[in-house]
């Protein structure tokens, strides 16, 4: 058997000990996260409650992403301190296999704990701003609550975390087994992947493309589990036959550097002589990246027109223009205070509402804007009305779920991996039907 009963028992015992021993470090990390959470939440709440006439976007931190970065950092530290930790726990009965298994199981258990913490932070933010939205009608939550997304997101998040921790552990096992040779190989592969556009670089990364490009949840889990098992088994096998206590052969720095340099030169020559693969560049249409409201629709940028037929009015030699539009409305209207009008023409008021797009959401729609033009008693009243001080809050549970087509454009999660914002003032102007624009400069 690959493992005996005693090794299994020793692995379980070591896991319990390592989990308990590492609790103090995790506790400190948790306290730091809580302080950071409050340091972000409190100012955001204050900003949300401040008055601002025009619509404002409030983006809350996705703590699942922040914690994931911390997980990667912690996994590197564990691998770097692997030998030192083994010496620390050497008083307990153990083998290469039980040491490796206990370390992996300890990290997996802490991943589950921090996944729960990430979920707790999300629900706490959601609760705070849900209560604010109930007591303040001007505060709106942009995303709908989707329990399927939240529950499934837990397993996707853990799958990502398990994969990254296992991959880092595999790198650590590989280096501890083969020393300088492993470093040269890894640096060479990294150079190819980072700098190469040739087929060899693509061939290396293609098996892992599902991590960011797989749109089906089921296929993502299938590929992830297979990859995780392969990495875990290979790491376990290499680790089993690594002797940590015999002095390992070390090469001089100039030998390692020379071999590495020669390897890179050979690869560079090969790459230089490889024919270019001129594949057509496929540009993804904007409509594939946006939500159901389609903020890039032409209607958003097209002028609206109010037409007043002057032939229906008597004695309109001159009219006075009045408007309630002010600077704080993010809207401007060009006009003359006094307009001389022939009675056989039409008066046209062209206008476009302000534009405020945030992560593919048109926030202006939440303000219910409306512009009316009323001609009465030789006075043209242009009235711009909208809901003021609107705050649109974006709280996303699991940013990693945006790659799945099932949840795109459903208003339950950010469709973009980055923050995108675009805004412009609205405008209006008045002119007669023959296009003689009447402006006040």
CSV table of C-alpha atoms in Angstrom, one decimal:
chain,number,residue,atom,x,y,z
A,1,UNK,CA,0.0,0.0,0.0
A,2,UNK,CA,1.1,3.6,-0.6
A,3,UNK,CA,0.1,4.4,2.9
A,4,UNK,CA,-0.2,2.3,6.0
A,5,UNK,CA,-2.7,2.6,8.9
A,6,UNK,CA,0.0,4.1,11.1
A,7,UNK,CA,0.8,6.8,8.5
A,8,UNK,CA,-2.9,7.7,8.3
A,9,UNK,CA,-3.2,8.0,12.1
A,10,UNK,CA,0.0,10.0,12.2
A,11,UNK,CA,-1.2,12.3,9.5
A,12,UNK,CA,-4.5,13.0,11.4
A,13,UNK,CA,-2.6,13.6,14.6
A,14,UNK,CA,-0.2,16.0,13.0
A,15,UNK,CA,-3.0,17.8,11.3
A,16,UNK,CA,-4.7,18.4,14.6
A,17,UNK,CA,-1.5,19.6,16.2
A,18,UNK,CA,-0.5,21.9,13.2
A,19,UNK,CA,-4.0,23.3,13.0
A,20,UNK,CA,-4.0,24.2,16.7
A,21,UNK,CA,-0.4,25.5,16.6
A,22,UNK,CA,-1.1,27.8,13.7
A,23,UNK,CA,-4.3,29.2,15.4
A,24,UNK,CA,-2.4,32.1,16.9
A,25,UNK,CA,-1.1,33.3,13.5
A,26,UNK,CA,-4.5,32.9,11.9
A,27,UNK,CA,-6.1,34.8,14.8
A,28,UNK,CA,-3.8,37.7,14.3
A,29,UNK,CA,-4.6,37.6,10.5
A,30,UNK,CA,-8.3,37.6,11.3
A,31,UNK,CA,-8.0,40.6,13.7
A,32,UNK,CA,-6.2,42.5,10.9
A,33,UNK,CA,-8.9,41.6,8.4
A,34,UNK,CA,-11.6,42.8,10.8
A,35,UNK,CA,-9.9,46.1,11.4
A,36,UNK,CA,-9.4,46.5,7.6
A,37,UNK,CA,-13.1,45.6,7.1
A,38,UNK,CA,-14.2,48.3,9.5
A,39,UNK,CA,-11.8,50.8,8.1
A,40,UNK,CA,-13.4,50.3,4.7
A,41,UNK,CA,-17.0,49.9,5.8
A,42,UNK,CA,-17.4,53.0,8.1
A,43,UNK,CA,-16.1,55.6,5.6
A,44,UNK,CA,-18.2,54.0,2.9
A,45,UNK,CA,-21.3,54.3,5.0
A,46,UNK,CA,-20.5,57.9,5.8
A,47,UNK,CA,-20.1,58.7,2.1
A,48,UNK,CA,-23.3,57.0,1.3
A,49,UNK,CA,-25.2,59.1,3.7
A,50,UNK,CA,-23.7,62.4,2.4
A,51,UNK,CA,-25.9,64.5,0.2
A,52,UNK,CA,-25.0,64.8,-3.5
A,53,UNK,CA,-27.6,66.1,-6.0
A,54,UNK,CA,-26.6,63.8,-8.9
A,55,UNK,CA,-26.4,60.0,-8.8
A,56,UNK,CA,-23.4,58.5,-7.1
A,57,UNK,CA,-21.8,55.0,-7.3
A,58,UNK,CA,-20.7,53.2,-4.2
A,59,UNK,CA,-18.4,50.2,-4.8
A,60,UNK,CA,-17.7,47.9,-1.9
A,61,UNK,CA,-14.6,45.7,-1.7
A,62,UNK,CA,-15.0,42.1,-2.7
A,63,UNK,CA,-13.3,40.5,0.4
A,64,UNK,CA,-13.2,37.1,-1.3
A,65,UNK,CA,-10.6,38.5,-3.7
A,66,UNK,CA,-8.6,40.1,-1.0
A,67,UNK,CA,-8.6,37.0,1.1
A,68,UNK,CA,-7.6,34.9,-1.9
A,69,UNK,CA,-4.5,37.0,-2.3
A,70,UNK,CA,-3.7,36.5,1.3
A,71,UNK,CA,-4.1,32.7,0.8
A,72,UNK,CA,-1.6,32.7,-2.0
A,73,UNK,CA,0.9,34.6,0.2
A,74,UNK,CA,0.3,32.3,3.1
A,75,UNK,CA,0.8,29.2,0.9
A,76,UNK,CA,4.2,30.5,-0.2
A,77,UNK,CA,5.2,31.1,3.4
A,78,UNK,CA,4.2,27.6,4.4
A,79,UNK,CA,6.3,26.1,1.5
A,80,UNK,CA,9.3,28.2,2.4
A,81,UNK,CA,9.1,27.1,6.0
A,82,UNK,CA,8.4,23.5,5.3
A,83,UNK,CA,11.7,22.0,6.4
A,84,UNK,CA,11.8,24.3,9.5
A,85,UNK,CA,8.3,23.2,10.4
A,86,UNK,CA,9.2,19.5,10.0
A,87,UNK,CA,12.1,20.0,12.5
A,88,UNK,CA,9.7,21.7,14.9
A,89,UNK,CA,7.3,18.8,14.9
A,90,UNK,CA,10.0,16.1,14.7
A,91,UNK,CA,9.2,14.9,18.3
A,92,UNK,CA,6.0,13.3,16.9
A,93,UNK,CA,6.1,10.1,14.9
A,94,UNK,CA,6.0,10.9,11.2
A,95,UNK,CA,7.1,10.0,7.7
A,96,UNK,CA,7.5,12.0,4.6
A,97,UNK,CA,4.0,11.1,3.6
A,98,UNK,CA,2.4,12.0,7.0
A,99,UNK,CA,4.3,15.3,7.1
A,100,UNK,CA,3.1,16.3,3.6
A,101,UNK,CA,-0.4,15.2,4.2
A,102,UNK,CA,-0.8,16.9,7.5
A,103,UNK,CA,0.6,20.2,6.0
A,104,UNK,CA,-1.9,20.0,3.1
A,105,UNK,CA,-4.8,19.1,5.3
A,106,UNK,CA,-4.0,21.9,7.7
A,107,UNK,CA,-4.0,24.4,4.8
A,108,UNK,CA,-7.2,23.0,3.4
A,109,UNK,CA,-8.9,23.3,6.7
A,110,UNK,CA,-7.8,27.0,7.0
A,111,UNK,CA,-9.1,27.6,3.5
A,112,UNK,CA,-12.5,26.5,4.6
A,113,UNK,CA,-12.4,28.8,7.6
A,114,UNK,CA,-11.4,31.8,5.5
A,115,UNK,CA,-14.0,31.0,2.9
A,116,UNK,CA,-16.5,31.2,5.7
A,117,UNK,CA,-15.0,34.5,6.8
A,118,UNK,CA,-15.3,35.9,3.3
A,119,UNK,CA,-18.9,34.9,3.1
A,120,UNK,CA,-19.5,36.5,6.6
A,121,UNK,CA,-18.0,39.8,5.4
A,122,UNK,CA,-20.3,39.8,2.3
A,123,UNK,CA,-23.4,39.1,4.3
A,124,UNK,CA,-22.5,41.7,6.9
A,125,UNK,CA,-21.9,44.4,4.2
A,126,UNK,CA,-25.2,43.3,2.6
A,127,UNK,CA,-27.1,43.6,5.9
A,128,UNK,CA,-25.7,47.0,6.6
A,129,UNK,CA,-26.6,48.5,3.2
A,130,UNK,CA,-29.9,46.6,3.0
A,131,UNK,CA,-31.0,48.3,6.3
A,132,UNK,CA,-29.8,51.6,4.9
A,133,UNK,CA,-31.7,51.1,1.7
A,134,UNK,CA,-34.9,50.3,3.7
A,135,UNK,CA,-34.6,53.5,5.8
A,136,UNK,CA,-33.4,55.6,2.9
A,137,UNK,CA,-35.2,55.3,-0.4
A,138,UNK,CA,-32.4,57.0,-2.3
A,139,UNK,CA,-30.0,54.1,-1.5
A,140,UNK,CA,-30.4,51.3,-4.1
A,141,UNK,CA,-28.6,48.0,-4.2
A,142,UNK,CA,-27.5,47.3,-7.8
A,143,UNK,CA,-27.2,43.5,-7.6
A,144,UNK,CA,-30.0,41.1,-6.9
A,145,UNK,CA,-29.6,38.6,-4.2
A,146,UNK,CA,-29.1,35.1,-5.7
A,147,UNK,CA,-28.7,32.3,-3.2
A,148,UNK,CA,-27.7,29.8,-5.9
A,149,UNK,CA,-24.8,32.0,-6.9
A,150,UNK,CA,-23.7,32.4,-3.3
A,151,UNK,CA,-23.9,28.7,-2.4
A,152,UNK,CA,-22.2,27.6,-5.6
A,153,UNK,CA,-19.7,30.3,-5.3
A,154,UNK,CA,-18.5,28.8,-2.0
A,155,UNK,CA,-17.5,25.6,-3.8
A,156,UNK,CA,-16.0,27.4,-6.7
A,157,UNK,CA,-14.0,29.6,-4.4
A,158,UNK,CA,-12.7,26.6,-2.4
A,159,UNK,CA,-11.9,24.8,-5.7
A,160,UNK,CA,-9.8,27.8,-6.8
A,161,UNK,CA,-8.1,27.9,-3.4
A,162,UNK,CA,-7.4,24.2,-3.3
A,163,UNK,CA,-5.9,24.3,-6.7
A,164,UNK,CA,-3.6,27.3,-6.0
A,165,UNK,CA,-2.4,25.9,-2.7
A,166,UNK,CA,-1.8,22.4,-4.2
A,167,UNK,CA,0.1,24.0,-7.2
A,168,UNK,CA,2.3,26.0,-4.9
A,169,UNK,CA,2.9,22.9,-2.8
A,170,UNK,CA,3.8,21.0,-6.0
A,171,UNK,CA,6.4,23.7,-6.9
A,172,UNK,CA,7.8,23.5,-3.3
A,173,UNK,CA,8.1,19.7,-3.5
A,174,UNK,CA,9.7,19.9,-6.9
A,175,UNK,CA,12.3,22.4,-5.7
A,176,UNK,CA,13.0,20.4,-2.5
A,177,UNK,CA,13.6,17.3,-4.6
A,178,UNK,CA,15.7,18.6,-7.4
A,179,UNK,CA,17.1,21.8,-6.0
A,180,UNK,CA,19.0,24.0,-8.5
A,181,UNK,CA,17.9,22.0,-11.5
A,182,UNK,CA,14.2,22.5,-10.5
A,183,UNK,CA,14.8,26.3,-10.2
A,184,UNK,CA,16.4,26.4,-13.7
A,185,UNK,CA,13.5,24.4,-15.2
A,186,UNK,CA,10.8,26.6,-13.5
A,187,UNK,CA,12.5,29.9,-14.4
A,188,UNK,CA,12.8,28.7,-18.0
A,189,UNK,CA,9.1,27.7,-18.2
A,190,UNK,CA,8.1,31.0,-16.6
A,191,UNK,CA,10.2,32.9,-19.2
A,192,UNK,CA,8.5,31.0,-22.1
A,193,UNK,CA,5.0,31.6,-20.7
A,194,UNK,CA,5.5,35.3,-19.9
A,195,UNK,CA,7.4,36.4,-23.0
A,196,UNK,CA,6.5,33.9,-25.7
A,197,UNK,CA,3.7,34.1,-28.2
A,198,UNK,CA,4.8,30.9,-30.0
A,199,UNK,CA,2.9,27.7,-29.9
A,200,UNK,CA,5.2,26.2,-27.2
A,201,UNK,CA,4.1,28.8,-24.7
A,202,UNK,CA,0.5,28.4,-25.6
A,203,UNK,CA,0.8,24.6,-25.3
A,204,UNK,CA,2.1,24.9,-21.7
A,205,UNK,CA,-0.7,27.2,-20.5
A,206,UNK,CA,-3.6,25.7,-22.6
A,207,UNK,CA,-4.4,22.9,-20.1
A,208,UNK,CA,-5.0,25.5,-17.4
A,209,UNK,CA,-7.0,27.9,-19.6
A,210,UNK,CA,-10.2,26.6,-18.0
A,211,UNK,CA,-9.3,28.5,-14.8
A,212,UNK,CA,-10.3,31.8,-16.4
A,213,UNK,CA,-12.1,30.9,-19.6
A,214,UNK,CA,-14.3,28.0,-18.9
A,215,UNK,CA,-17.9,29.3,-19.0
A,216,UNK,CA,-19.7,26.1,-17.9
A,217,UNK,CA,-19.8,25.5,-14.1
A,218,UNK,CA,-20.0,21.7,-14.5
A,219,UNK,CA,-17.0,21.5,-16.8
A,220,UNK,CA,-15.0,23.8,-14.5
A,221,UNK,CA,-15.5,21.5,-11.6
A,222,UNK,CA,-14.7,18.4,-13.7
A,223,UNK,CA,-11.4,19.9,-15.0
A,224,UNK,CA,-10.5,21.4,-11.7
A,225,UNK,CA,-10.9,18.2,-9.7
A,226,UNK,CA,-8.9,16.2,-12.2
A,227,UNK,CA,-6.1,18.8,-12.2
A,228,UNK,CA,-6.2,19.0,-8.4
A,229,UNK,CA,-6.0,15.2,-8.0
A,230,UNK,CA,-3.1,14.9,-10.5
A,231,UNK,CA,-1.1,17.7,-8.8
A,232,UNK,CA,-1.8,16.3,-5.3
A,233,UNK,CA,-0.8,12.7,-6.3
A,234,UNK,CA,2.4,13.8,-8.1
A,235,UNK,CA,3.4,16.0,-5.2
A,236,UNK,CA,2.7,13.2,-2.7
A,237,UNK,CA,4.7,10.7,-4.8
A,238,UNK,CA,7.7,13.0,-5.3
A,239,UNK,CA,7.7,14.0,-1.6
A,240,UNK,CA,7.6,10.3,-0.5
A,241,UNK,CA,11.0,9.7,-2.2
A,242,UNK,CA,12.7,12.9,-1.1
A,243,UNK,CA,15.3,12.5,1.6
A,244,UNK,CA,15.3,15.7,3.7
A,245,UNK,CA,17.9,14.6,6.2
A,246,UNK,CA,20.8,13.6,3.9
A,247,UNK,CA,23.0,16.5,2.7
A,248,UNK,CA,21.9,17.4,-0.8
A,249,UNK,CA,24.3,18.1,-3.6
A,250,UNK,CA,24.6,21.8,-4.2
A,251,UNK,CA,25.9,23.5,-7.3
A,252,UNK,CA,28.0,26.6,-7.4
A,253,UNK,CA,26.2,29.8,-8.4
A,254,UNK,CA,28.1,30.3,-11.6
A,255,UNK,CA,27.3,26.7,-12.8
A,256,UNK,CA,23.6,27.2,-12.1
A,257,UNK,CA,23.7,30.6,-13.8
A,258,UNK,CA,25.6,29.3,-16.8
A,259,UNK,CA,23.3,26.3,-17.3
A,260,UNK,CA,20.3,28.6,-17.0
A,261,UNK,CA,21.7,31.1,-19.5
A,262,UNK,CA,22.5,28.4,-22.0
A,263,UNK,CA,19.0,26.9,-21.7
A,264,UNK,CA,17.4,30.3,-22.3
A,265,UNK,CA,19.7,31.0,-25.3
A,266,UNK,CA,18.7,27.7,-26.9
A,267,UNK,CA,15.0,28.4,-26.3
A,268,UNK,CA,15.4,31.9,-27.7
A,269,UNK,CA,17.0,30.5,-30.9
A,270,UNK,CA,14.2,28.0,-31.2
A,271,UNK,CA,11.6,30.6,-30.8
A,272,UNK,CA,13.2,33.0,-33.2
A,273,UNK,CA,13.3,30.3,-36.0
A,274,UNK,CA,9.7,29.1,-35.4
A,275,UNK,CA,7.1,30.3,-38.0
A,276,UNK,CA,4.7,32.9,-36.7
A,277,UNK,CA,1.2,31.8,-36.0
A,278,UNK,CA,-0.8,34.6,-37.5
A,279,UNK,CA,-4.2,33.8,-36.0
A,280,UNK,CA,-7.0,36.2,-36.7
A,281,UNK,CA,-7.7,38.4,-33.7
A,282,UNK,CA,-11.2,38.0,-32.5
A,283,UNK,CA,-12.6,41.2,-31.0
A,284,UNK,CA,-15.4,40.5,-28.5
A,285,UNK,CA,-18.4,42.7,-29.1
A,286,UNK,CA,-19.4,45.0,-26.4
A,287,UNK,CA,-22.8,43.4,-26.2
A,288,UNK,CA,-21.2,40.3,-24.8
A,289,UNK,CA,-19.8,42.2,-21.9
A,290,UNK,CA,-22.8,44.1,-20.7
A,291,UNK,CA,-25.8,43.5,-18.6
A,292,UNK,CA,-29.4,43.3,-19.7
A,293,UNK,CA,-29.8,47.1,-19.8
A,294,UNK,CA,-27.3,47.5,-22.6
A,295,UNK,CA,-25.7,50.8,-21.6
A,296,UNK,CA,-24.1,51.1,-25.0
A,297,UNK,CA,-27.4,51.3,-26.8
A,298,UNK,CA,-27.6,54.1,-29.3
A,299,UNK,CA,-30.7,55.5,-27.7
A,300,UNK,CA,-28.6,56.5,-24.6
A,301,UNK,CA,-26.5,58.9,-26.8
A,302,UNK,CA,-29.2,60.0,-29.2
A,303,UNK,CA,-30.9,63.4,-28.6
A,304,UNK,CA,-34.5,63.6,-27.4
A,305,UNK,CA,-36.7,66.2,-29.0
A,306,UNK,CA,-39.7,68.2,-27.7
A,307,UNK,CA,-41.6,69.9,-30.5
A,308,UNK,CA,-43.9,72.8,-30.0
A,309,UNK,CA,-46.0,73.9,-33.0
A,310,UNK,CA,-46.1,77.7,-32.9
A,311,UNK,CA,-49.0,77.8,-35.3
A,312,UNK,CA,-51.3,76.8,-32.5
A,313,UNK,CA,-50.6,79.9,-30.5
A,314,UNK,CA,-51.6,83.5,-31.2
A,315,UNK,CA,-49.5,86.7,-30.9
A,316,UNK,CA,-46.2,84.9,-30.3
A,317,UNK,CA,-43.9,87.6,-31.5
A,318,UNK,CA,-41.5,87.1,-28.6
A,319,UNK,CA,-41.3,84.6,-25.8
A,320,UNK,CA,-39.3,84.4,-22.5
A,321,UNK,CA,-37.4,81.3,-21.6
A,322,UNK,CA,-37.2,80.2,-18.0
A,323,UNK,CA,-35.7,77.0,-16.6
A,324,UNK,CA,-35.0,75.4,-13.2
A,325,UNK,CA,-31.7,73.8,-14.3
A,326,UNK,CA,-28.8,74.7,-12.1
A,327,UNK,CA,-25.1,73.8,-12.0
A,328,UNK,CA,-25.5,71.0,-9.5
A,329,UNK,CA,-27.8,69.1,-11.9
A,330,UNK,CA,-24.9,68.1,-14.2
A,331,UNK,CA,-27.1,69.5,-17.0
A,332,UNK,CA,-26.7,72.6,-19.1
A,333,UNK,CA,-29.2,74.4,-21.4
A,334,UNK,CA,-28.2,76.9,-24.1
A,335,UNK,CA,-30.8,79.5,-24.9
A,336,UNK,CA,-31.6,83.2,-25.3
A,337,UNK,CA,-33.7,84.8,-22.7
A,338,UNK,CA,-35.8,86.4,-25.3
A,339,UNK,CA,-36.7,84.7,-28.6
A,340,UNK,CA,-38.4,86.3,-31.5
A,341,UNK,CA,-40.5,83.8,-33.3
A,342,UNK,CA,-42.5,83.7,-36.5
A,343,UNK,CA,-45.9,82.1,-36.0
A,344,UNK,CA,-45.6,79.6,-38.9
A,345,UNK,CA,-42.5,77.7,-37.5
A,346,UNK,CA,-42.0,75.0,-34.9
A,347,UNK,CA,-39.8,75.3,-31.9
A,348,UNK,CA,-37.6,72.3,-31.1
A,349,UNK,CA,-35.9,71.6,-27.8
A,350,UNK,CA,-33.2,69.1,-28.2
A,351,UNK,CA,-31.7,67.5,-25.1
A,352,UNK,CA,-29.9,64.6,-23.7
A,353,UNK,CA,-29.8,63.5,-20.1
A,354,UNK,CA,-26.5,63.2,-18.2
A,355,UNK,CA,-24.6,59.9,-18.6
A,356,UNK,CA,-23.1,58.0,-15.7
A,357,UNK,CA,-22.0,54.5,-16.5
A,358,UNK,CA,-20.4,52.3,-13.8
A,359,UNK,CA,-19.4,48.7,-14.5
A,360,UNK,CA,-21.9,48.6,-17.4
A,361,UNK,CA,-24.8,50.0,-15.4
A,362,UNK,CA,-26.5,53.2,-16.5
A,363,UNK,CA,-27.0,54.8,-13.2
A,364,UNK,CA,-29.0,57.7,-14.5
A,365,UNK,CA,-32.0,55.4,-15.0
A,366,UNK,CA,-32.2,55.1,-11.2
A,367,UNK,CA,-32.9,58.9,-11.0
A,368,UNK,CA,-36.0,58.8,-13.2
A,369,UNK,CA,-35.0,61.9,-15.2
A,370,UNK,CA,-37.7,63.9,-17.1
A,371,UNK,CA,-37.6,67.1,-19.0
A,372,UNK,CA,-40.7,69.0,-20.0
A,373,UNK,CA,-41.2,72.2,-22.0
A,374,UNK,CA,-44.4,74.1,-21.5
A,375,UNK,CA,-45.3,77.3,-23.5
A,376,UNK,CA,-47.8,79.4,-21.7
A,377,UNK,CA,-48.5,83.2,-21.8
A,378,UNK,CA,-45.4,83.9,-23.9
A,379,UNK,CA,-43.3,82.1,-21.4
A,380,UNK,CA,-41.4,78.9,-22.3
A,381,UNK,CA,-40.8,76.9,-19.1
A,382,UNK,CA,-38.2,74.2,-19.4
A,383,UNK,CA,-38.5,71.9,-16.3
A,384,UNK,CA,-35.9,69.3,-15.5
A,385,UNK,CA,-36.9,66.9,-12.8
A,386,UNK,CA,-35.1,63.8,-11.4
A,387,UNK,CA,-34.7,62.0,-8.1
A,388,UNK,CA,-31.8,63.7,-6.3
A,389,UNK,CA,-29.1,62.2,-4.0
A,390,UNK,CA,-29.4,58.7,-5.4
A,391,UNK,CA,-26.8,56.2,-4.2
A,392,UNK,CA,-26.3,53.0,-6.2
A,393,UNK,CA,-24.4,50.4,-4.1
A,394,UNK,CA,-22.5,47.5,-5.7
A,395,UNK,CA,-21.9,44.6,-3.4
A,396,UNK,CA,-20.6,41.5,-5.1
A,397,UNK,CA,-20.4,38.1,-3.3
A,398,UNK,CA,-17.8,36.1,-5.4
A,399,UNK,CA,-15.9,38.0,-8.1
A,400,UNK,CA,-14.6,34.7,-9.4
A,401,UNK,CA,-18.1,33.7,-10.6
A,402,UNK,CA,-18.2,36.3,-13.4
A,403,UNK,CA,-16.4,33.9,-15.8
A,404,UNK,CA,-19.5,31.6,-15.9
A,405,UNK,CA,-21.9,32.5,-18.7
A,406,UNK,CA,-24.9,31.5,-16.6
A,407,UNK,CA,-24.5,34.6,-14.4
A,408,UNK,CA,-23.5,37.2,-16.9
A,409,UNK,CA,-25.9,40.0,-17.5
A,410,UNK,CA,-28.3,38.8,-14.9
A,411,UNK,CA,-27.7,41.7,-12.5
A,412,UNK,CA,-26.4,39.5,-9.7
A,413,UNK,CA,-22.6,40.1,-10.0
A,414,UNK,CA,-20.1,42.4,-11.6
A,415,UNK,CA,-19.6,41.5,-15.3
A,416,UNK,CA,-16.2,43.1,-15.4
A,417,UNK,CA,-13.0,42.1,-13.5
A,418,UNK,CA,-12.1,45.8,-13.1
A,419,UNK,CA,-13.8,49.0,-12.3
A,420,UNK,CA,-15.1,51.0,-15.3
A,421,UNK,CA,-16.7,54.4,-15.0
A,422,UNK,CA,-17.8,56.9,-17.6
A,423,UNK,CA,-19.8,60.0,-17.2
A,424,UNK,CA,-20.7,63.2,-19.0
A,425,UNK,CA,-23.0,66.2,-18.4
A,426,UNK,CA,-26.4,66.4,-20.0
A,427,UNK,CA,-27.3,69.3,-22.4
A,428,UNK,CA,-30.1,70.9,-24.1
A,429,UNK,CA,-30.6,73.6,-26.7
A,430,UNK,CA,-33.4,75.4,-28.5
A,431,UNK,CA,-33.7,76.1,-32.2
A,432,UNK,CA,-36.3,76.7,-34.9
A,433,UNK,CA,-37.2,74.1,-37.5
A,434,UNK,CA,-34.9,75.7,-40.1
A,435,UNK,CA,-31.9,74.9,-37.8
A,436,UNK,CA,-31.1,78.5,-36.8
A,437,UNK,CA,-29.7,77.6,-33.4
A,438,UNK,CA,-30.4,80.1,-30.6
A,439,UNK,CA,-27.6,80.1,-28.1
A,440,UNK,CA,-26.7,82.2,-25.1
A,441,UNK,CA,-22.9,82.4,-24.6
